[in-house]
JSON list of C-alpha atoms in Angstrom, two decimals:
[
{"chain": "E", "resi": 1, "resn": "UNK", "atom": "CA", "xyz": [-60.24, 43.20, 22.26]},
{"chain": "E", "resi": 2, "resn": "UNK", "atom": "CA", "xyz": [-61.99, 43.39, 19.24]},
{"chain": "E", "resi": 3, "resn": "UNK", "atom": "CA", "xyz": [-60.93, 41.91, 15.85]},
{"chain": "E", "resi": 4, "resn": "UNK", "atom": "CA", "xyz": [-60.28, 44.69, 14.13]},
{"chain": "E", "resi": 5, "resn": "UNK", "atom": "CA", "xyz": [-57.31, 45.33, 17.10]},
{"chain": "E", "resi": 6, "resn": "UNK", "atom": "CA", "xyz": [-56.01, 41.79, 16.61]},
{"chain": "E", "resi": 7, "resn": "UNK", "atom": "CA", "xyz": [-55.27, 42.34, 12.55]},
{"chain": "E", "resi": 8, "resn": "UNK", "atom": "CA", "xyz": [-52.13, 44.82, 12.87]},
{"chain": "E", "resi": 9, "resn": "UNK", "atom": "CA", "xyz": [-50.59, 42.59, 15.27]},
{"chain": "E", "resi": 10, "resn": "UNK", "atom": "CA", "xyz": [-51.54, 39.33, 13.27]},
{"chain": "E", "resi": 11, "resn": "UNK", "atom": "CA", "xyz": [-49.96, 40.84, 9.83]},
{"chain": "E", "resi": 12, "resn": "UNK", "atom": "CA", "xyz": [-46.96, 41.77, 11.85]},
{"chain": "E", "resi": 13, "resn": "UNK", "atom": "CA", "xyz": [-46.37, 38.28, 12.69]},
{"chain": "E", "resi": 14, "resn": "UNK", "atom": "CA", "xyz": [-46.63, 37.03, 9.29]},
{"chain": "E", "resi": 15, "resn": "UNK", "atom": "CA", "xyz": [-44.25, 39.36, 8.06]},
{"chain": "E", "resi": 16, "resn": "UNK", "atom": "CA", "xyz": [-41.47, 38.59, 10.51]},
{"chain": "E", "resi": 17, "resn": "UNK", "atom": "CA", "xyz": [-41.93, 34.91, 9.83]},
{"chain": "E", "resi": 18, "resn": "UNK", "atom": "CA", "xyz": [-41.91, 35.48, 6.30]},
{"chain": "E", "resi": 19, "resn": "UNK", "atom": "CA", "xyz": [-38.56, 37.67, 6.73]},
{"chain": "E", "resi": 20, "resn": "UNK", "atom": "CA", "xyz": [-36.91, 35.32, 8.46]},
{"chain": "E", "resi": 21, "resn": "UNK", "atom": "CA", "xyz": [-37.50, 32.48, 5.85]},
{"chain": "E", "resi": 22, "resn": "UNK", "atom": "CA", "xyz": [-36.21, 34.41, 3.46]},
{"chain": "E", "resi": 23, "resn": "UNK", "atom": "CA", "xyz": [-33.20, 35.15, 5.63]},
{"chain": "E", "resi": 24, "resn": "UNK", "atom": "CA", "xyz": [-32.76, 31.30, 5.76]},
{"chain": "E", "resi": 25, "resn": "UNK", "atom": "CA", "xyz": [-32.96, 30.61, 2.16]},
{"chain": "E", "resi": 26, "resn": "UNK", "atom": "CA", "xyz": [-28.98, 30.70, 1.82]},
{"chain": "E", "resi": 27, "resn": "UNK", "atom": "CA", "xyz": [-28.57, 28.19, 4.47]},
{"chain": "E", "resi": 28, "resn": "UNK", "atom": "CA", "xyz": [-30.90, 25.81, 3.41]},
{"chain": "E", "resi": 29, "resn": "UNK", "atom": "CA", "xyz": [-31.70, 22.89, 1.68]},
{"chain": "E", "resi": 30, "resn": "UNK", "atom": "CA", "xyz": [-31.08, 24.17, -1.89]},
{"chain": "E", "resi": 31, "resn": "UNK", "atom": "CA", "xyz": [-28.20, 25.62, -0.36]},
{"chain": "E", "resi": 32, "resn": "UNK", "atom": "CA", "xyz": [-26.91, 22.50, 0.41]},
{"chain": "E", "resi": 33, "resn": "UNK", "atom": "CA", "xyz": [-27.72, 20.94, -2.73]},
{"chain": "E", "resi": 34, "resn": "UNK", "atom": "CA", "xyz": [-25.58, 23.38, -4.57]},
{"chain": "E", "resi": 35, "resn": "UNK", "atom": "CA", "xyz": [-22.48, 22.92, -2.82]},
{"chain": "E", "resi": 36, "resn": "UNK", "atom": "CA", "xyz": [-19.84, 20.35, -4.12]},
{"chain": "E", "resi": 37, "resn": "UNK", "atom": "CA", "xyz": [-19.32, 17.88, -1.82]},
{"chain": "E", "resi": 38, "resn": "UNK", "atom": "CA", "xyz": [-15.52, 16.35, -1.34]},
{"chain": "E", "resi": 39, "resn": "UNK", "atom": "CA", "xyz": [-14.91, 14.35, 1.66]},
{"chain": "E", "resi": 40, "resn": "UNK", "atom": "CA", "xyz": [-11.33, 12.30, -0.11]},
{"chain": "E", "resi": 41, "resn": "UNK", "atom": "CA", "xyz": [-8.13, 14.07, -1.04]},
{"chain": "E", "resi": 42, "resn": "UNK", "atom": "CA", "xyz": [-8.98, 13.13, -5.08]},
{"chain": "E", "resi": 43, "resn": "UNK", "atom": "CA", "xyz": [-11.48, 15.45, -7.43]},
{"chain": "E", "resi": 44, "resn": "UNK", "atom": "CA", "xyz": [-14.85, 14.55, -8.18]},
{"chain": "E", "resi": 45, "resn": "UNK", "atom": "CA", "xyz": [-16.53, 15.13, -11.20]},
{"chain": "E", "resi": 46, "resn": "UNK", "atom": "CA", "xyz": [-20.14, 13.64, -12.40]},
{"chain": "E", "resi": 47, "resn": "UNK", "atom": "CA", "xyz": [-21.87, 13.38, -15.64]},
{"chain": "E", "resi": 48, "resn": "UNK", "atom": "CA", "xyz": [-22.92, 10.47, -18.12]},
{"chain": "E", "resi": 49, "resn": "UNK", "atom": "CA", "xyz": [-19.61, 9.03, -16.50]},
{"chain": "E", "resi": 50, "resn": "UNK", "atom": "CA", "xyz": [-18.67, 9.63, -12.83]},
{"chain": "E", "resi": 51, "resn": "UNK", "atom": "CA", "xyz": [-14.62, 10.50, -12.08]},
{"chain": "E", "resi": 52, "resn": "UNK", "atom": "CA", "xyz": [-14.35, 10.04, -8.40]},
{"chain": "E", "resi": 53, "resn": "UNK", "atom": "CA", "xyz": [-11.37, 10.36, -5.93]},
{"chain": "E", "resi": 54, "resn": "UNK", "atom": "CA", "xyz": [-9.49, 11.05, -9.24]},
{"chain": "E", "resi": 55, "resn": "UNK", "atom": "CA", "xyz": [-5.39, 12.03, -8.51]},
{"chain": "E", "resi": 56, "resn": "UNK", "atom": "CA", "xyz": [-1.96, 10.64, -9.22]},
{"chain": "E", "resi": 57, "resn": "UNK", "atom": "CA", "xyz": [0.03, 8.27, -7.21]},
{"chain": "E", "resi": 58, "resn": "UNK", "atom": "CA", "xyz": [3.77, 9.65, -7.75]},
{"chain": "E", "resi": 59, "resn": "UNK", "atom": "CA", "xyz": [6.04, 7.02, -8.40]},
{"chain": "E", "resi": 60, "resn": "UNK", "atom": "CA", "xyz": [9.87, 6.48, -7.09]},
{"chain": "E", "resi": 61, "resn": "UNK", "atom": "CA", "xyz": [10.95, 7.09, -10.74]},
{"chain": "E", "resi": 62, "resn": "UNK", "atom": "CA", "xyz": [9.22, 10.59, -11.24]},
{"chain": "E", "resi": 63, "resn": "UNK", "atom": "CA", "xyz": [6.22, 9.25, -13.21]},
{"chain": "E", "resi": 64, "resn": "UNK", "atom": "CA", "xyz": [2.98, 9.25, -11.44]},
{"chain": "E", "resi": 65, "resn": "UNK", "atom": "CA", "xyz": [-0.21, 6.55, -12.10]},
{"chain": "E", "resi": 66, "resn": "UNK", "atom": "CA", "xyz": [-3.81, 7.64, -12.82]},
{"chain": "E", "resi": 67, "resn": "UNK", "atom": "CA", "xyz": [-5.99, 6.67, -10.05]},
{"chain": "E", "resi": 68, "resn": "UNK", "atom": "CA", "xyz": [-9.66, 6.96, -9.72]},
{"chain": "E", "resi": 69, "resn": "UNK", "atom": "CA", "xyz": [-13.38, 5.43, -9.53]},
{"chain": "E", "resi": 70, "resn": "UNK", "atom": "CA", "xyz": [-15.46, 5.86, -12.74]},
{"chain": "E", "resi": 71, "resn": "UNK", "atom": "CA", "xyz": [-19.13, 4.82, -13.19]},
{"chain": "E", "resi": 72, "resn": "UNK", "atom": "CA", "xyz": [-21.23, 4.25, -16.37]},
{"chain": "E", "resi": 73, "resn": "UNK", "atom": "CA", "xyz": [-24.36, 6.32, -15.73]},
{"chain": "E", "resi": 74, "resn": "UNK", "atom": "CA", "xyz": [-26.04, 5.31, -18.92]},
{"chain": "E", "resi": 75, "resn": "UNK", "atom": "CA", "xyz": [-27.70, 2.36, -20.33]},
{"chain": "E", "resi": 76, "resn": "UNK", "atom": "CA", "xyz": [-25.13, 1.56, -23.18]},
{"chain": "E", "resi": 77, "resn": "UNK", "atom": "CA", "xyz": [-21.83, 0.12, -22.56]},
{"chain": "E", "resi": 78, "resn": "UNK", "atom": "CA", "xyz": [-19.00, 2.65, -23.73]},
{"chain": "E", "resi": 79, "resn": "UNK", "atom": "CA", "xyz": [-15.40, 2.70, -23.47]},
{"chain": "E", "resi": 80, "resn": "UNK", "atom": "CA", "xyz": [-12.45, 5.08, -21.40]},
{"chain": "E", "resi": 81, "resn": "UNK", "atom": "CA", "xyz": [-10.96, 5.28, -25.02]},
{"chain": "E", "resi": 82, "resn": "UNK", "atom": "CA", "xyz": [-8.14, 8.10, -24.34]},
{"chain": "E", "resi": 83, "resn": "UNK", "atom": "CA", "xyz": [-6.64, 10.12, -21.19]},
{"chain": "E", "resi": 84, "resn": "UNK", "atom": "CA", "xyz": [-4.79, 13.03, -21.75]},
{"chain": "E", "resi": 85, "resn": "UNK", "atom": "CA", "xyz": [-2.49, 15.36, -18.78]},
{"chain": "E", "resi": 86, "resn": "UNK", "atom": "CA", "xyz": [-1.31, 19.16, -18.79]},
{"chain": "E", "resi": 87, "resn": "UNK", "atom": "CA", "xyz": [-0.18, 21.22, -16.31]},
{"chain": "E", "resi": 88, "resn": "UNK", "atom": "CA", "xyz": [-2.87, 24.23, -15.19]},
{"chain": "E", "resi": 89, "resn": "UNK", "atom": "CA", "xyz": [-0.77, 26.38, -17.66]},
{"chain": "E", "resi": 90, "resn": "UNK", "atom": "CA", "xyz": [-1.66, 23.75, -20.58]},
{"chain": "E", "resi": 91, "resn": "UNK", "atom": "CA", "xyz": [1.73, 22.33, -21.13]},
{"chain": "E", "resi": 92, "resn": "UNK", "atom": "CA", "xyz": [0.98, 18.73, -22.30]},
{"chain": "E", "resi": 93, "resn": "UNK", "atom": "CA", "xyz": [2.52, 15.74, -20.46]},
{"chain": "E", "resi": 94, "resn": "UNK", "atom": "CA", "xyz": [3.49, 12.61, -21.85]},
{"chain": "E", "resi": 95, "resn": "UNK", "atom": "CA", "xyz": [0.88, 9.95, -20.80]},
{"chain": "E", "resi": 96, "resn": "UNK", "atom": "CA", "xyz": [2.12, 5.99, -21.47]},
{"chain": "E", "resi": 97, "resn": "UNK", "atom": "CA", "xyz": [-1.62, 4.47, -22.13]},
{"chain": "E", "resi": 98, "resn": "UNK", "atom": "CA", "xyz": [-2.66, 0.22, -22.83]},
{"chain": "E", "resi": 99, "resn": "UNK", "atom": "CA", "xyz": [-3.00, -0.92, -25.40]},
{"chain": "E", "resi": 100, "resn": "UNK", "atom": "CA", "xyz": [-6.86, -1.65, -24.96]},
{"chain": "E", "resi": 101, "resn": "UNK", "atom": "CA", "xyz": [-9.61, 0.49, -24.49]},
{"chain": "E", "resi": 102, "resn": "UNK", "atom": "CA", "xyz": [-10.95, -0.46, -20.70]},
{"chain": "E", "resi": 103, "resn": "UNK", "atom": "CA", "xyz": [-14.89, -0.71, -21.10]},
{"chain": "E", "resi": 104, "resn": "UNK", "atom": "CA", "xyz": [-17.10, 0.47, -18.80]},
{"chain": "E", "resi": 105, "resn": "UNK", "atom": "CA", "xyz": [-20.10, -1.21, -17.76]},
{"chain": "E", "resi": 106, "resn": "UNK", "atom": "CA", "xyz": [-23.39, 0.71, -16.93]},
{"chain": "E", "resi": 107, "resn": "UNK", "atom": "CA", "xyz": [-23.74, 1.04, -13.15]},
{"chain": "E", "resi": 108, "resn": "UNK", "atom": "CA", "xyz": [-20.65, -0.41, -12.23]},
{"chain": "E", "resi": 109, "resn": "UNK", "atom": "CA", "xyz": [-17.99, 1.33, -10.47]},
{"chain": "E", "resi": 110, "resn": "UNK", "atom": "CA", "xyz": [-14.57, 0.79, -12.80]},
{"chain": "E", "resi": 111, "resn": "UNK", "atom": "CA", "xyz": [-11.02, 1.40, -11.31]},
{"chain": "E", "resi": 112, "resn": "UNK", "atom": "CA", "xyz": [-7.99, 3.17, -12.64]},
{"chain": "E", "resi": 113, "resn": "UNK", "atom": "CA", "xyz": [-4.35, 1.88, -11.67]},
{"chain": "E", "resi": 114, "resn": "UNK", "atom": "CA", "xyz": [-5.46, -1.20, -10.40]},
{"chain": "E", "resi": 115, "resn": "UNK", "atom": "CA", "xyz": [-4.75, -4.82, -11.86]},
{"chain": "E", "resi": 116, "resn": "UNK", "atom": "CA", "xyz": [-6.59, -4.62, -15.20]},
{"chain": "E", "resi": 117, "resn": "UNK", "atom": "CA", "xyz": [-3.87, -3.61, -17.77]},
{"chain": "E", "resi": 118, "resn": "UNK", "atom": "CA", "xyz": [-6.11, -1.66, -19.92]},
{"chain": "E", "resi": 119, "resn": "UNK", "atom": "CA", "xyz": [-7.09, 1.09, -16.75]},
{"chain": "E", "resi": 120, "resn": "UNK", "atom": "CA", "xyz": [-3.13, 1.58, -15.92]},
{"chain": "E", "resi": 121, "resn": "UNK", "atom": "CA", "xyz": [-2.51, 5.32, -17.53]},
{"chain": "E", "resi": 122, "resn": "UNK", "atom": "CA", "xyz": [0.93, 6.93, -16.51]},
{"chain": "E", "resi": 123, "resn": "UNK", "atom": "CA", "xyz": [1.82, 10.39, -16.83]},
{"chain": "E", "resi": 124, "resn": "UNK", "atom": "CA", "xyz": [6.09, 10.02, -17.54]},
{"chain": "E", "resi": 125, "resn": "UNK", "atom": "CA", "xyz": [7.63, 12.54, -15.95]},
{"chain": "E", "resi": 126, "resn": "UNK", "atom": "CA", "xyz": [7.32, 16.27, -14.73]},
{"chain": "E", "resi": 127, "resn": "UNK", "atom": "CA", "xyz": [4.84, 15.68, -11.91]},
{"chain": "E", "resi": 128, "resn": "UNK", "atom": "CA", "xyz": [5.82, 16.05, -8.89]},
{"chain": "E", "resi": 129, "resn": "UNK", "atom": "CA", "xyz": [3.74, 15.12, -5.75]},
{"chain": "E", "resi": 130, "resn": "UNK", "atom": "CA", "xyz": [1.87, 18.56, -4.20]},
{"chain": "E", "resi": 131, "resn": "UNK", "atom": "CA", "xyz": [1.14, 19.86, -7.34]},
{"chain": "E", "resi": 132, "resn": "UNK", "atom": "CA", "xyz": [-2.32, 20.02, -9.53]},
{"chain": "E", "resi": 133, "resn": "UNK", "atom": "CA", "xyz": [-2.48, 18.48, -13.22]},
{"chain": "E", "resi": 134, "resn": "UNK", "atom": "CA", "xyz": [-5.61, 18.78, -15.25]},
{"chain": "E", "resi": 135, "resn": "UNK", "atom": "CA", "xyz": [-6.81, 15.22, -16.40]},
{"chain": "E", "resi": 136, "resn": "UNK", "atom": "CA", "xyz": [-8.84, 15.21, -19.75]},
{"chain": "E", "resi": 137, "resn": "UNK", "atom": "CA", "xyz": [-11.22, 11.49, -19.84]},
{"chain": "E", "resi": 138, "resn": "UNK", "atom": "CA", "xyz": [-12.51, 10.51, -23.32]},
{"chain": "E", "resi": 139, "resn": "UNK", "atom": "CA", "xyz": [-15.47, 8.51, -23.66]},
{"chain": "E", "resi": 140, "resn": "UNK", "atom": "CA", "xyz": [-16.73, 6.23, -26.75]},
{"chain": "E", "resi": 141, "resn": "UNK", "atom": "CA", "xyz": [-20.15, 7.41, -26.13]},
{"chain": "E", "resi": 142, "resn": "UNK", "atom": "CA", "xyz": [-19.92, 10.39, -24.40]},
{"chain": "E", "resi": 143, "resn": "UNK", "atom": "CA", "xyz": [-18.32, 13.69, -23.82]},
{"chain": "E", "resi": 144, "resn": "UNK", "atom": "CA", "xyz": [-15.20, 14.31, -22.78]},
{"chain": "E", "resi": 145, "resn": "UNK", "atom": "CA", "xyz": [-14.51, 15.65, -19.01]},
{"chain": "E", "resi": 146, "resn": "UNK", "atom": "CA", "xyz": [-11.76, 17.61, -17.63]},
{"chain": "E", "resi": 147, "resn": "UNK", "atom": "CA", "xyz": [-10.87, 17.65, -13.84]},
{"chain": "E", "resi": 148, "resn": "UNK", "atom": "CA", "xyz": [-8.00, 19.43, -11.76]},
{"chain": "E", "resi": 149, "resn": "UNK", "atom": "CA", "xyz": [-6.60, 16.79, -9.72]},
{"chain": "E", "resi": 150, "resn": "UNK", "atom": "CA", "xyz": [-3.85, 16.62, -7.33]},
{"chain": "E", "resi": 151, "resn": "UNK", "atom": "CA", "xyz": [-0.47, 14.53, -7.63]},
{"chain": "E", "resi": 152, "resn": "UNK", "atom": "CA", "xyz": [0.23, 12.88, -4.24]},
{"chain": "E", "resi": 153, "resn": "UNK", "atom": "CA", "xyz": [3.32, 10.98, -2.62]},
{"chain": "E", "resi": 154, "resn": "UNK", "atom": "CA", "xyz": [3.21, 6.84, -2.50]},
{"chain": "E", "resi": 155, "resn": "UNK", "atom": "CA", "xyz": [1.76, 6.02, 0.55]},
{"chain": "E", "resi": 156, "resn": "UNK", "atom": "CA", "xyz": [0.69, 2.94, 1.90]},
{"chain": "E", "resi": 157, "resn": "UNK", "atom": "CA", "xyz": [-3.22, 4.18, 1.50]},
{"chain": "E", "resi": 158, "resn": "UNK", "atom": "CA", "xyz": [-2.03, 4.06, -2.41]},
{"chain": "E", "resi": 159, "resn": "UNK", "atom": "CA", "xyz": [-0.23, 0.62, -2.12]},
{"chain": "E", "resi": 160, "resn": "UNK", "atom": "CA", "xyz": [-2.78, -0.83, -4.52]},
{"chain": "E", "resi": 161, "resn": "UNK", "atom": "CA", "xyz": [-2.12, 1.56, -7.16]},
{"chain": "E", "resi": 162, "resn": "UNK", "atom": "CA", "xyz": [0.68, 0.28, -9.66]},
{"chain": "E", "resi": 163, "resn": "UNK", "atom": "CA", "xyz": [3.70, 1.89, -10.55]},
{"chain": "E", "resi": 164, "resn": "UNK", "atom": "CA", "xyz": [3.22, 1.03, -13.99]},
{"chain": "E", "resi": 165, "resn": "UNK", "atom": "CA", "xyz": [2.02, -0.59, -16.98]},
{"chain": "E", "resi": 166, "resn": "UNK", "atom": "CA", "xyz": [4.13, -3.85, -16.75]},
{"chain": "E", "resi": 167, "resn": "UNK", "atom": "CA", "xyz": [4.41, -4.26, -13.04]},
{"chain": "E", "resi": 168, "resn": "UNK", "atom": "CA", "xyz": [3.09, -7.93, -11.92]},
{"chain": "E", "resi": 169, "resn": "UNK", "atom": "CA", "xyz": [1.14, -8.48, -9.25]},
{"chain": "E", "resi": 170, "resn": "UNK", "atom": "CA", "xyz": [4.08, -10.10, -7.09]},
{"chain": "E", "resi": 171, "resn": "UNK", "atom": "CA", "xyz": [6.03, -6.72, -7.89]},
{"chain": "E", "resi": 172, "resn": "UNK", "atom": "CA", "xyz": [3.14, -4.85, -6.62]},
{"chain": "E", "resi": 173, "resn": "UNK", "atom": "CA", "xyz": [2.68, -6.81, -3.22]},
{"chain": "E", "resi": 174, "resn": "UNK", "atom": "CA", "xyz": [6.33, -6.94, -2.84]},
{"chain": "E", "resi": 175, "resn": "UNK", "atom": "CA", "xyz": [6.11, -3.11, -3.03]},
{"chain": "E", "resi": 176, "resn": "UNK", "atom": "CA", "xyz": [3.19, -2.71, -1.12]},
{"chain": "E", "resi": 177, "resn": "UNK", "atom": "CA", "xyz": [5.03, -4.81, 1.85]},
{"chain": "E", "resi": 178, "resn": "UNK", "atom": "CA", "xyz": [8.12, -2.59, 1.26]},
{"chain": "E", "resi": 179, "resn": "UNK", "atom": "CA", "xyz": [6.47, 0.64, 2.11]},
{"chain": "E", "resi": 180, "resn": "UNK", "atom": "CA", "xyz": [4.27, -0.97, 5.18]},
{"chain": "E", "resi": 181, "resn": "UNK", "atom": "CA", "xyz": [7.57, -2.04, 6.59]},
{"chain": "E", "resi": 182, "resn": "UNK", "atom": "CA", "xyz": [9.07, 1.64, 5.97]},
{"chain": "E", "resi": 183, "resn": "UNK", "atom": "CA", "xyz": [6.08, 3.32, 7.58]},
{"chain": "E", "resi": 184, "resn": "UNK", "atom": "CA", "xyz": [6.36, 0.79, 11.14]},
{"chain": "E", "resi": 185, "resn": "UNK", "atom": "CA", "xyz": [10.15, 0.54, 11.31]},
{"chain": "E", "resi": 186, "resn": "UNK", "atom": "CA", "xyz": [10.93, 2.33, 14.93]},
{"chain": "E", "resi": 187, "resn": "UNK", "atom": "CA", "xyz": [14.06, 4.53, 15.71]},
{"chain": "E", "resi": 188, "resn": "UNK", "atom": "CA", "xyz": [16.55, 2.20, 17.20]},
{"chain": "E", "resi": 189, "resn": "UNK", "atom": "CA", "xyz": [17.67, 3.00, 20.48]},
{"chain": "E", "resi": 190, "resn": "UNK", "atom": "CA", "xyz": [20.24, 5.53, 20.99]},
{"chain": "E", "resi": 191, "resn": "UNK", "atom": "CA", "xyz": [21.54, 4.73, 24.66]},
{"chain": "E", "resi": 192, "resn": "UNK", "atom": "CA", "xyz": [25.79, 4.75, 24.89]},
{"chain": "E", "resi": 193, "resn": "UNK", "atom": "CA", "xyz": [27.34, 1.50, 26.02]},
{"chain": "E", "resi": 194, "resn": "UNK", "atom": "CA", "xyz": [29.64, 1.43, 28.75]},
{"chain": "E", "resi": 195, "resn": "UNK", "atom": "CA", "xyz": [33.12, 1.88, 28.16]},
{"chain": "E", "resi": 196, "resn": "UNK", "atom": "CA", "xyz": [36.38, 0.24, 29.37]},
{"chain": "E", "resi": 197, "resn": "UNK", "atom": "CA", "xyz": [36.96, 2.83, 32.00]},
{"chain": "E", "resi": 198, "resn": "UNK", "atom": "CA", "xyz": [33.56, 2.99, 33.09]},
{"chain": "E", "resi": 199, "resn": "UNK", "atom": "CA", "xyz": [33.25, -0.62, 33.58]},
{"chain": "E", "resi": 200, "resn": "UNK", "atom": "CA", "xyz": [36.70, -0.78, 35.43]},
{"chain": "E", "resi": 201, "resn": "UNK", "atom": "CA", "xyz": [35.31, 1.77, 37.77]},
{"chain": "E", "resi": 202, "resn": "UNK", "atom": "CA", "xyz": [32.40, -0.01, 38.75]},
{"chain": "E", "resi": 203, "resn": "UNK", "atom": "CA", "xyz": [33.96, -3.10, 39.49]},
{"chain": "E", "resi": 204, "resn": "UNK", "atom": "CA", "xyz": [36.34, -1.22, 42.32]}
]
């Protein structure tokens, strides 16, 4: 066959490979890169300052504690100076704050709700667990970010998280233990005990 047969046939085949990676373009790489990843039940957000696994821990009394992971992405030290709450229908909720501004070192991951005083933010009332807030994070040296995060129920994955801003550590392990016993206590057995005439019978 000559090569002026073999040219049809050769730009043939270069079009249906070309089709076909063009097909694949929405499933690829870029694709991929695109898409926003959330593998915990918290929101994610990332900027100059990373919000991750961001939620609320609902506590017993109806208020609920901020929880997440932030990171410093730049070189200067800055500050979480203020956190603000509203419903997805912007109605503001009272947030109890510290008195402190909690700083936040670059590269280091920071933590909300935990045992520093000045990361313990607590939304009062009106937030029930299974519903969405939107969380509003100022920065001293950055903007501000807003995430939709969800309020969830105090489990013992959220035993760490405090209940508030003047709980003591001994308060917060004696909690913790509180709910571990809750989750393994096991149904107590339900079986009748003999009674009088039952036990009379089987001794004739």
């Amino acid at each position: 066959m000559s090569s002026a047969r073999r040219r049809p046939l050769a730009a043939a085949s270069l079009a249906a490979v070309m089709t076909l990676g063009l097909a694949g373009c929405g499933t690829g790489f870029g694709a991929q890169t695109n898409q926003q990843y959330q593998p915990g039940v918290g929101a994610n957000v990332r900027g100059d300052v990373d919000s991750m696994n961001t939620l609320l821990v609902a506590n017993p009394d109806g208020s609920a504690t901020l929880s997440a992971a932030l990171q410093n992405n730049l070189d200067e030290d800055q500050d979480l100076s203020s956190v603000s709450v509203t419903t997805l229908d912007d109605k503001e909720l009272q947030v109890t704050a510290p008195d402190e501004q909690l700083p936040l070192k670059p590269g280091y991951l920071t933590t909300l709700g935990g045992d520093d005083p000045a990361g313990v933010y607590v939304v009062d009332k009106d937030v029930p667990s299974g519903i969405y807030v939107k969380i509003t994070l100022s920065f001293s040296d950055s903007s501000p970010v807003t995430i939709e995060a969800p309020v969830v129920d105090r489990t013992t994955e959220y035993a760490s998280v405090v209940e508030g801003p003047d709980e003591t550590p001994a308060e917060k392990e004696s909690t913790s233990k509180s709910t571990s016993d809750e989750d393994s206590t096991e149904p107590t057995s339900t079986e009748p005990t003999p009674t009088e005439d039952t036990a009379t019978e089987g001794a004739e």
